[in-house]
CSV table of C-alpha atoms in Angstrom, one decimal:
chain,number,residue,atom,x,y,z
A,6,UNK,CA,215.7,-16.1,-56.5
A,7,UNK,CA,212.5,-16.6,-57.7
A,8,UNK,CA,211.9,-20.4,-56.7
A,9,UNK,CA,214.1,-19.2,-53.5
A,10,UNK,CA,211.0,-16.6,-53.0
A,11,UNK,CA,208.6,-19.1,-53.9
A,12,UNK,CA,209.4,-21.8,-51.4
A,13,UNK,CA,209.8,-19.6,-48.3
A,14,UNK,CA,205.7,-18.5,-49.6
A,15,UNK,CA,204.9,-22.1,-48.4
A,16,UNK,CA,206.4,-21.9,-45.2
A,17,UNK,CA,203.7,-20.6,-42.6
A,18,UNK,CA,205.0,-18.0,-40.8
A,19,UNK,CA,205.2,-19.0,-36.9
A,20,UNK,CA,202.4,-18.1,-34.6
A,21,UNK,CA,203.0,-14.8,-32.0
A,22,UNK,CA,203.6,-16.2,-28.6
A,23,UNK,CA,201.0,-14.3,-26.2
A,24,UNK,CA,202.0,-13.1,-23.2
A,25,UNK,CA,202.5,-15.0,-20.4
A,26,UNK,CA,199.8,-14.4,-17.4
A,27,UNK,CA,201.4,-12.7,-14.2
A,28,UNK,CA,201.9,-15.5,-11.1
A,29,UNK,CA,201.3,-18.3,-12.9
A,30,UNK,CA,204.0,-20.9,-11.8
A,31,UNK,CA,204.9,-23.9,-12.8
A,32,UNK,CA,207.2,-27.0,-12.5
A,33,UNK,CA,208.0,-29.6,-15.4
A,34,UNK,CA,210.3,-32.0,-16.0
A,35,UNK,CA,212.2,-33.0,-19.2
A,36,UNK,CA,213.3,-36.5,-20.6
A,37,UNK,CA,216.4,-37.5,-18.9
A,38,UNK,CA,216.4,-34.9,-16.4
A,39,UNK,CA,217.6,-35.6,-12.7
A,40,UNK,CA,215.1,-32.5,-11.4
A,41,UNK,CA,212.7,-30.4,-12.4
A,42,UNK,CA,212.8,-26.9,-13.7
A,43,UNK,CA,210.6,-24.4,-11.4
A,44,UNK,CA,208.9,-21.6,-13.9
A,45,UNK,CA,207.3,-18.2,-12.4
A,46,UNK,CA,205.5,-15.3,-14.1
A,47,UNK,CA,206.0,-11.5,-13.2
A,48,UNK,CA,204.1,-9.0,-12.9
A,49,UNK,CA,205.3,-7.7,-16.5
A,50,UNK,CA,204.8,-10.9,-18.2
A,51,UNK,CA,208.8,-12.4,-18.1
A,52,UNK,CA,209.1,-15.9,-17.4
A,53,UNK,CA,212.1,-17.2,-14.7
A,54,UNK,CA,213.2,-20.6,-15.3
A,55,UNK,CA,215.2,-22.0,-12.2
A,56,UNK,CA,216.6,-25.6,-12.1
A,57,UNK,CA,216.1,-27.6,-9.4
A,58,UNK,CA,217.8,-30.7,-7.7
A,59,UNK,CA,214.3,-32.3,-6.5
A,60,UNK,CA,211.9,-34.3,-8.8
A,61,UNK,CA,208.4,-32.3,-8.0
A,62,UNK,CA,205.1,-33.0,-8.5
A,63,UNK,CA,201.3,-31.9,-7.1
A,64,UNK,CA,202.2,-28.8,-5.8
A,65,UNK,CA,200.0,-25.9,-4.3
A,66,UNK,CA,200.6,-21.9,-3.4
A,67,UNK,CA,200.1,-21.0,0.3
A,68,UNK,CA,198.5,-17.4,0.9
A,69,UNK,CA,202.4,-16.3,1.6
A,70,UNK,CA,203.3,-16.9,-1.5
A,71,UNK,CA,205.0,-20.0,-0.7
A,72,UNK,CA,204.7,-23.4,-2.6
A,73,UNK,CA,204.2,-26.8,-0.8
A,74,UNK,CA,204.5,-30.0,-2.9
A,75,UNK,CA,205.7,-33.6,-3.0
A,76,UNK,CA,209.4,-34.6,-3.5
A,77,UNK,CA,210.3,-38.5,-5.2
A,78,UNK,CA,214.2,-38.0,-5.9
A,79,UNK,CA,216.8,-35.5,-5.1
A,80,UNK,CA,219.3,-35.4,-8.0
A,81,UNK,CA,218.0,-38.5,-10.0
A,82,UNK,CA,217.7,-41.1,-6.7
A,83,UNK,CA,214.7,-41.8,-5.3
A,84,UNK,CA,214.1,-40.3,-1.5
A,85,UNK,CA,214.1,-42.3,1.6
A,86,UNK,CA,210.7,-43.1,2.0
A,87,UNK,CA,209.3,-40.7,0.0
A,88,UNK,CA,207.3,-38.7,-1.1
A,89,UNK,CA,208.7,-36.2,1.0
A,90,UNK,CA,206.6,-32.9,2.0
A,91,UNK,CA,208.6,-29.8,0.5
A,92,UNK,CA,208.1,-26.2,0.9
A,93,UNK,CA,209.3,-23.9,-2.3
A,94,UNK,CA,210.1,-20.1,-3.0
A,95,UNK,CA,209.5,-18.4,-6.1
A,96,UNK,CA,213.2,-17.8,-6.2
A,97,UNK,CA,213.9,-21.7,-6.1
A,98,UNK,CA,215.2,-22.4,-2.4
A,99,UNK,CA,213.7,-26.4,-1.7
A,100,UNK,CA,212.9,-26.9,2.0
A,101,UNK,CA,212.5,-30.7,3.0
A,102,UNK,CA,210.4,-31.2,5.7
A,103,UNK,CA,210.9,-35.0,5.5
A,104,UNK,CA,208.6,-38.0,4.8
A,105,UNK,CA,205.2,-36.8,3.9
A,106,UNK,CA,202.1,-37.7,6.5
A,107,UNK,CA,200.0,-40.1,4.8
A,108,UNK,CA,202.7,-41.2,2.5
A,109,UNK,CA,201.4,-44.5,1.4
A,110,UNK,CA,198.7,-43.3,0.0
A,111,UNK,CA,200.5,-40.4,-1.6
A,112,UNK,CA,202.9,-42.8,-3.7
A,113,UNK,CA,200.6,-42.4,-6.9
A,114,UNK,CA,200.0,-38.8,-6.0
A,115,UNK,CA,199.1,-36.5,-9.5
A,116,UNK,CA,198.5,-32.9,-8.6
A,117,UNK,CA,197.0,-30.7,-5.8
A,118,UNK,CA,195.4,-27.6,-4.2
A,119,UNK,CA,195.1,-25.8,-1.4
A,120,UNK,CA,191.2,-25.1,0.2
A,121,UNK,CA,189.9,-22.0,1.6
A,122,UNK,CA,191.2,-23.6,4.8
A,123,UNK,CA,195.3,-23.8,3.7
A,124,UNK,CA,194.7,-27.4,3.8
A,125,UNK,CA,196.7,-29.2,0.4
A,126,UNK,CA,194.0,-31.6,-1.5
A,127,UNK,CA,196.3,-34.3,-3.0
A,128,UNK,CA,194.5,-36.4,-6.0
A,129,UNK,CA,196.0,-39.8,-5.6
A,130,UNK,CA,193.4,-41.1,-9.0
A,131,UNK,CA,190.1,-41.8,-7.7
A,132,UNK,CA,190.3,-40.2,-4.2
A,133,UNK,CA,191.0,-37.1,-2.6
A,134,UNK,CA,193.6,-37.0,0.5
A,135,UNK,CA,193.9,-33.6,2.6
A,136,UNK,CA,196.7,-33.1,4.8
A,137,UNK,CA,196.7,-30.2,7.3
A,138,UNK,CA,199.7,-27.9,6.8
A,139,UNK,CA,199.3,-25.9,9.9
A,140,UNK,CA,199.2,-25.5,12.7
A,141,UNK,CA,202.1,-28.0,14.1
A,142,UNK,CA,203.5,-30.9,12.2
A,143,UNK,CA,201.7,-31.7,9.2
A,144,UNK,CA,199.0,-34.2,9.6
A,145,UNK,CA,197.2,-36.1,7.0
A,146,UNK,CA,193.7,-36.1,7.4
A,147,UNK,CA,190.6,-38.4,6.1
A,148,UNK,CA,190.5,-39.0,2.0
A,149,UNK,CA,187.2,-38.7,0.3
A,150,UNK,CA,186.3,-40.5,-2.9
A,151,UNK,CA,186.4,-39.0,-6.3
A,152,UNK,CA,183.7,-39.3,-9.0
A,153,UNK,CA,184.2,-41.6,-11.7
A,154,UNK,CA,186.7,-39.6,-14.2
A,155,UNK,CA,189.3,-40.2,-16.8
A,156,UNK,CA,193.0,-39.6,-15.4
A,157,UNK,CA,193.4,-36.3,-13.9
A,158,UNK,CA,196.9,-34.6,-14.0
A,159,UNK,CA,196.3,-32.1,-12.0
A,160,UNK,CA,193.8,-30.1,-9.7
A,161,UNK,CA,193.4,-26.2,-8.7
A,162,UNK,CA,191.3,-24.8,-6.5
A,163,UNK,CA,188.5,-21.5,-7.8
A,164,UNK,CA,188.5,-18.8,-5.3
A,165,UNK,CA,185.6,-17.3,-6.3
A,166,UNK,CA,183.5,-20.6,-5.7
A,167,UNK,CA,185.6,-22.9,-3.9
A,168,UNK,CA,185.2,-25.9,-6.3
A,169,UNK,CA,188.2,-27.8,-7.1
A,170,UNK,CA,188.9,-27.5,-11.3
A,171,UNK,CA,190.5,-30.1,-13.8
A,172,UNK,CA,190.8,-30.6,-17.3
A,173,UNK,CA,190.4,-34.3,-18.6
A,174,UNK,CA,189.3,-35.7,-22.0
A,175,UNK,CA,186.0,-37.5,-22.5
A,176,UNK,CA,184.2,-39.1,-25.8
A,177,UNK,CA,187.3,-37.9,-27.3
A,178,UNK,CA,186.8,-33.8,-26.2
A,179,UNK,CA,188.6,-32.0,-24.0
A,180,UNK,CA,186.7,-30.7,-20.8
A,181,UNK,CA,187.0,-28.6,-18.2
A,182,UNK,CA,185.5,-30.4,-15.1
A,183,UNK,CA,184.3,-28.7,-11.4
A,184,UNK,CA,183.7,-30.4,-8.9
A,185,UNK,CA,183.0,-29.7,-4.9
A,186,UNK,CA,184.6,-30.6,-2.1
A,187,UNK,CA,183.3,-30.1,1.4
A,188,UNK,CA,185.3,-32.2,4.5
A,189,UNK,CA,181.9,-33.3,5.9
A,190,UNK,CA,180.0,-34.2,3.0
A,191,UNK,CA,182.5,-35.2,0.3
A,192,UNK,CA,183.3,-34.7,-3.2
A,193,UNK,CA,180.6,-34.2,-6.1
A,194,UNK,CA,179.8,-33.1,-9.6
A,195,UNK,CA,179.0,-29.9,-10.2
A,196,UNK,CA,179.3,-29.8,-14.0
A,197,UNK,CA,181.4,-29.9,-17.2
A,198,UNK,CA,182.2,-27.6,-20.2
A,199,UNK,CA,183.9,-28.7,-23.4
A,200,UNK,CA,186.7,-26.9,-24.9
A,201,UNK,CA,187.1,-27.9,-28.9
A,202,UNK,CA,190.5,-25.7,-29.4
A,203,UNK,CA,192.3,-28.4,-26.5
A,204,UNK,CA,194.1,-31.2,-27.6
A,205,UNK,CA,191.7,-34.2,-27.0
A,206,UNK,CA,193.8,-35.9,-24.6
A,207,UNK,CA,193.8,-35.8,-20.9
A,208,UNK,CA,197.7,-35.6,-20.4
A,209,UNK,CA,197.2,-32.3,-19.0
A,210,UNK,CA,199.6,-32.1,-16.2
A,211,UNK,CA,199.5,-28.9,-15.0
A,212,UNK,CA,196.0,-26.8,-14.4
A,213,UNK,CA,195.9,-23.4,-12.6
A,214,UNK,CA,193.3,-20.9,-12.2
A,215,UNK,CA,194.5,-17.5,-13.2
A,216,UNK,CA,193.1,-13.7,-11.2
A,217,UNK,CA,191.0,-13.4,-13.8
A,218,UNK,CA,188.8,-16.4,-13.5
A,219,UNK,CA,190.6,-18.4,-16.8
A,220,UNK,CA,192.3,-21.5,-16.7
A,221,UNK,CA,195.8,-22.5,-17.7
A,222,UNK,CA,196.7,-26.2,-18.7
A,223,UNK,CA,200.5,-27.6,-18.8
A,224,UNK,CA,199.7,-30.1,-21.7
A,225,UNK,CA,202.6,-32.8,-21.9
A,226,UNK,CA,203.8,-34.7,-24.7
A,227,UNK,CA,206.7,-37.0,-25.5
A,228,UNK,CA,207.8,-39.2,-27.9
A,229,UNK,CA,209.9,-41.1,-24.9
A,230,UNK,CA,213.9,-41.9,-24.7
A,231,UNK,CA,215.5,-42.1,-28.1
A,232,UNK,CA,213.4,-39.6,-29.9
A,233,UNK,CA,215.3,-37.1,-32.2
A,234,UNK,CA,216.8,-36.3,-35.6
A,235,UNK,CA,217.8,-39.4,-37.6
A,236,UNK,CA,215.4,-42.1,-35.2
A,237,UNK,CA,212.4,-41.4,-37.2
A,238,UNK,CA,211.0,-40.6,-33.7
A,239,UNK,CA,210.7,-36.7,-33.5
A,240,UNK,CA,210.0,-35.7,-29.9
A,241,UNK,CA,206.7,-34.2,-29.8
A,242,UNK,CA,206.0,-30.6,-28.1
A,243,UNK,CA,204.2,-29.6,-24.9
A,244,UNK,CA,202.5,-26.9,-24.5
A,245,UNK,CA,200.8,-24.4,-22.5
A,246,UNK,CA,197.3,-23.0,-23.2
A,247,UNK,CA,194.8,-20.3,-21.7
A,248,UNK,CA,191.2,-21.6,-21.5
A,249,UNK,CA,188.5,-19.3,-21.2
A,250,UNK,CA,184.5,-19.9,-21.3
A,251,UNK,CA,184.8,-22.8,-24.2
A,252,UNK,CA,187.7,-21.3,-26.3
A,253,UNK,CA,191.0,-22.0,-25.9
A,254,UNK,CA,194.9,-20.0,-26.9
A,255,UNK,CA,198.1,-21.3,-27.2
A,256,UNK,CA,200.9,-19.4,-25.1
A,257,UNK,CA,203.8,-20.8,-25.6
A,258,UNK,CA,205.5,-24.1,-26.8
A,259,UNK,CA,207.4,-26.1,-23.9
A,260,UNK,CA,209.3,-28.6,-25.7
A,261,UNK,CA,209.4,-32.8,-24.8
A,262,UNK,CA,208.3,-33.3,-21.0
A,263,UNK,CA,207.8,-36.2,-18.7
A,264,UNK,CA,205.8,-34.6,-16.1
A,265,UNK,CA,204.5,-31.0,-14.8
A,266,UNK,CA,202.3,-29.7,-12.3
A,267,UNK,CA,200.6,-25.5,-12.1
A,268,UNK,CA,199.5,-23.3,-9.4
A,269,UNK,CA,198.7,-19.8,-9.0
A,270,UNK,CA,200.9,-17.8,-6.8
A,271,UNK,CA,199.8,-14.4,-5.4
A,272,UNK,CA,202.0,-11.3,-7.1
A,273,UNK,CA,203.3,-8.0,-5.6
A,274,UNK,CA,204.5,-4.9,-7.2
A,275,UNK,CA,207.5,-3.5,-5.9
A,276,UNK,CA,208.0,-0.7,-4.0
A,277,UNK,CA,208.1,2.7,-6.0
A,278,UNK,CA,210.3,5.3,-4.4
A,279,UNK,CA,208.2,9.1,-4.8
A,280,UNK,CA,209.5,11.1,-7.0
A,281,UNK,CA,211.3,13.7,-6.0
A,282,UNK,CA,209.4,17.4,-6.5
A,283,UNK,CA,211.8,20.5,-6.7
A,284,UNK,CA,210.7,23.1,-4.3
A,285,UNK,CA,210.3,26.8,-6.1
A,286,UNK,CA,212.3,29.6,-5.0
A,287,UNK,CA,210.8,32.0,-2.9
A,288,UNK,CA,210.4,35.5,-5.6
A,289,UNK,CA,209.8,37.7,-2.2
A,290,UNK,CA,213.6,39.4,-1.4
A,291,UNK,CA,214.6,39.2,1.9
A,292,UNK,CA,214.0,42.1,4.9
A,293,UNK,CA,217.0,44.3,5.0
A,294,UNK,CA,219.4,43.9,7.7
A,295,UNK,CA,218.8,45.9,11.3
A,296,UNK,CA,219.9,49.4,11.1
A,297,UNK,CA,223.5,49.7,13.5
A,298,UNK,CA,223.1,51.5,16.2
A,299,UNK,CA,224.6,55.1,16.4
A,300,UNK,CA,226.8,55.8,19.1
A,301,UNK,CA,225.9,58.1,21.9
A,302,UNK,CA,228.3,61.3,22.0
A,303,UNK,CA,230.8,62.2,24.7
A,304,UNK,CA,231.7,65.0,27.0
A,305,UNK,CA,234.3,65.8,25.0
A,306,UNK,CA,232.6,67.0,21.8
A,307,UNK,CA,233.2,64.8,19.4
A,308,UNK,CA,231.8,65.0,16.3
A,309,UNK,CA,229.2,61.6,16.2
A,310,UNK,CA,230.9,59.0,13.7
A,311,UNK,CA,228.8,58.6,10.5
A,312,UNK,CA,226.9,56.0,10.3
A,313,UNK,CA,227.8,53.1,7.7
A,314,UNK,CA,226.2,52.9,4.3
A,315,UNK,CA,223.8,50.5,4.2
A,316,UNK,CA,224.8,47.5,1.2
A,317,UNK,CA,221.7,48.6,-0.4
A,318,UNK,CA,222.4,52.1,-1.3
A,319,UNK,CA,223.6,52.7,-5.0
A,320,UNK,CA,227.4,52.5,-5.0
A,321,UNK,CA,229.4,56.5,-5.8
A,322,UNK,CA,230.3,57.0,-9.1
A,323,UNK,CA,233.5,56.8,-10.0
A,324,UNK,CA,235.8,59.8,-10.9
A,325,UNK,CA,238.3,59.6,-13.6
A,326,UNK,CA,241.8,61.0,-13.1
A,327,UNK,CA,243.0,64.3,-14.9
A,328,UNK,CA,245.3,64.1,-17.4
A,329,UNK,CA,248.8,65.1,-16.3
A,330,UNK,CA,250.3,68.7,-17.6
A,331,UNK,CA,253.7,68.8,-18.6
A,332,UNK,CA,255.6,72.3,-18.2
A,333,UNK,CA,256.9,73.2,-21.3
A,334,UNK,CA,259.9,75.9,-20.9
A,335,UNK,CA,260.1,78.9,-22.4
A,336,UNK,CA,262.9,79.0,-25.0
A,337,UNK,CA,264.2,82.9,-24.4
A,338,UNK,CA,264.3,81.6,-21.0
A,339,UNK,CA,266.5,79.0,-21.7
A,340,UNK,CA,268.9,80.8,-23.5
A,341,UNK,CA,268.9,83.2,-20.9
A,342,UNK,CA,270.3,80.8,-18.3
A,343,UNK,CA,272.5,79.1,-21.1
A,344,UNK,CA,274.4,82.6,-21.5
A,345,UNK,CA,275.1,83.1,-17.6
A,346,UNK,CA,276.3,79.8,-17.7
A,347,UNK,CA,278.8,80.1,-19.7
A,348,UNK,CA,279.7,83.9,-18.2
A,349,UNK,CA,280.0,82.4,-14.8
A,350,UNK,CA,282.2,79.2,-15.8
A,351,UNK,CA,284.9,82.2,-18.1
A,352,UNK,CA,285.3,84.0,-15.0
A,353,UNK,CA,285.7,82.2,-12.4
A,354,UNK,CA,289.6,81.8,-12.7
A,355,UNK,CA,289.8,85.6,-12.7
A,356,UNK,CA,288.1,86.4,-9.5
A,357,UNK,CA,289.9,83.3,-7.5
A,358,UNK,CA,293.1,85.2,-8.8
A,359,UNK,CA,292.1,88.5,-7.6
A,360,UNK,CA,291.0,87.2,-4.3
A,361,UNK,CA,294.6,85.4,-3.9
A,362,UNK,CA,296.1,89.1,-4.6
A,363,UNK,CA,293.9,90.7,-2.4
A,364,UNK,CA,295.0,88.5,0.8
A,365,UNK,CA,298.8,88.5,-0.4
A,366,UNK,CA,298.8,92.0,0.0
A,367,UNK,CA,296.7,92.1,3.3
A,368,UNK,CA,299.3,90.6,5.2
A,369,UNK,CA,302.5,92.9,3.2
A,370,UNK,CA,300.5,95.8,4.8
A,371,UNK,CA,300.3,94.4,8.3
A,372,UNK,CA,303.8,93.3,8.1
A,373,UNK,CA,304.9,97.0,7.7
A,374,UNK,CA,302.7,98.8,10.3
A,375,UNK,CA,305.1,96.5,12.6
């Protein structure tokens, strides 16, 4: 247990992910895959991951929210004359709007962003092509050169200045290059800033400028087809990182990818229903009902009928019952009316026989005054 204890000291604890910044969106693509997998960022920080059957690359977020990009292959063939111009919601629904304007030079296209104008700046390696979204068709418009940099995976635009940002490698340190872009004058320098904590690479495919003025880079890395356990070719990790001023952080690990591309998207909060405030009882009774209205008398006297009791007035008390006297006989009485009883039943017979004698000789006597 103790050598058990003892190895598991050496093993460095993994790092804590930070969380992920609110509408940041991006699109990568894994070895092997036939399409890439569109990412978003909530307002609480949760990532979606949505799979997609188009091969994306340089795309942009319109002020509705809305992302416009390029289009190669549509479930792992290549598109009839593509690049094809494609519009993208957050929830993954791809609309093709067909061959894109300018497509020849848009083959090599590497990343894009949209001006203050809604126009979509398309890097094609050392020059700048804008094509006009809107209004009508989609129209591509005159390219501009690019200064002299190393390859640049992607581009994003800075709202608060305008200038078109990138993050490159040169003399073997990462930087974060500006430059500005104006449709009469051109594109120039404006300066550069090195960030140590980057990789020193400039396979950065993905850059974004976040609300708060920081950057976020979609570094890629792969060790290519054939890489895994047992090849002695491990594939290597992408990540993504949050660059502010000159430092740099880590967010999260992305695995192996081929490609990727970043943009910024705008976020809304949803609705929130009111809560619902219960309403306190009134502590004031009601007013008392009208008083009825007493009936006028009549010619006939009659007494006025009494007016009803208003439901206010205390109720009558109630009155219990008495208790219920028996009448307990007297017992000289009793034996009084037992004795005449039994006189009255004895002599009966007697006085029906003298009443029988009395009529017998009633009719002897009339029988002889004949």
């Amino acid at each position: 247990m103790l050598r058990f204890a003892a190895v598991l000291a050496l093993v460095p604890a993994p790092s804590p992910v930070a969380a992920l910044p609110p509408g940041l969106v991006w699109v990568d693509q894994a070895p092997g895959a036939t399409g890439a997998t569109l990412h978003s960022v909530g307002l609480d920080g949760r990532q979606t991951r949505t799979p997609l059957r188009y091969a994306l690359n340089a795309i942009a977020c319109t002020s509705d929210g809305t992302l416009t990009g390029l289009a190669t292959e549509l479930d792992g063939k290549r598109l009839h004359q593509a690049p094809h111009l494609v519009r993208v919601t957050i929830a993954g629904a791809v609309t093709d709007l067909g061959p894109a304007p300018g497509r020849a030079d848009l083959a090599k296209a590497y990343g894009a962003a949209i001006d203050a104008q809604g126009r979509l700046l398309v890097s094609t390696g050392d020059r700048l092509r804008p094509l006009r979204l809107g209004p009508g068709a989609p129209a591509a418009l005159a390219s501009h050169a690019l200064p002299k940099l190393p390859y640049a995976g992607d581009w994003a635009t800075d709202p608060r200045t305008g200038e078109l940002v990138t993050v490159v490698a040169i003399d073997d340190v990462a930087r974060v290059v500006r430059l500005r872009w104006d449709a009469a004058t051109g594109v120039s320098a404006v300066n550069t800033e090195r960030v140590p904590d980057l990789p020193p690479s400039s396979a950065y495919g993905g850059v974004a400028v976040l609300a708060d003025g920081s950057i976020a880079a979609v570094f890629n890395r792969n060790a290519g087809p054939g890489a895994g356990a047992g090849t002695g070719r491990a594939p290597m990790t992408s990540a993504l990182f949050r660059i502010t001023g000159t430092k740099a952080e880590k967010l999260t690990d992305l695995g192996p990818l081929t490609s990727s591309d970043a943009a910024t998207c705008p976020v809304h909060a949803p609705p929130t229903t009111p809560p619902v405030v219960a309403q306190a009882l009134p502590t004031t009774p009601p007013p008392p009902p009208p008083p009825s209205p007493v009936p006028t008398p009549t010619r006939s006297h009659r007494p006025p009928a009494k007016a009803p009791v208003p439901s206010s007035a205390p109720p009558s008390p109630k009155v219990s019952p008495s208790p219920v006297r028996h009448h307990i006989p007297d017992p000289a009485t009793v034996a009084v009316a037992q004795t005449r009883h039994k006189v009255g039943t004895r002599y009966i017979p007697v006085m029906g026989g003298l009443m029988v004698a009395a009529v017998a000789v009633s009719r002897l006597v009339r029988r002889g005054r004949r």
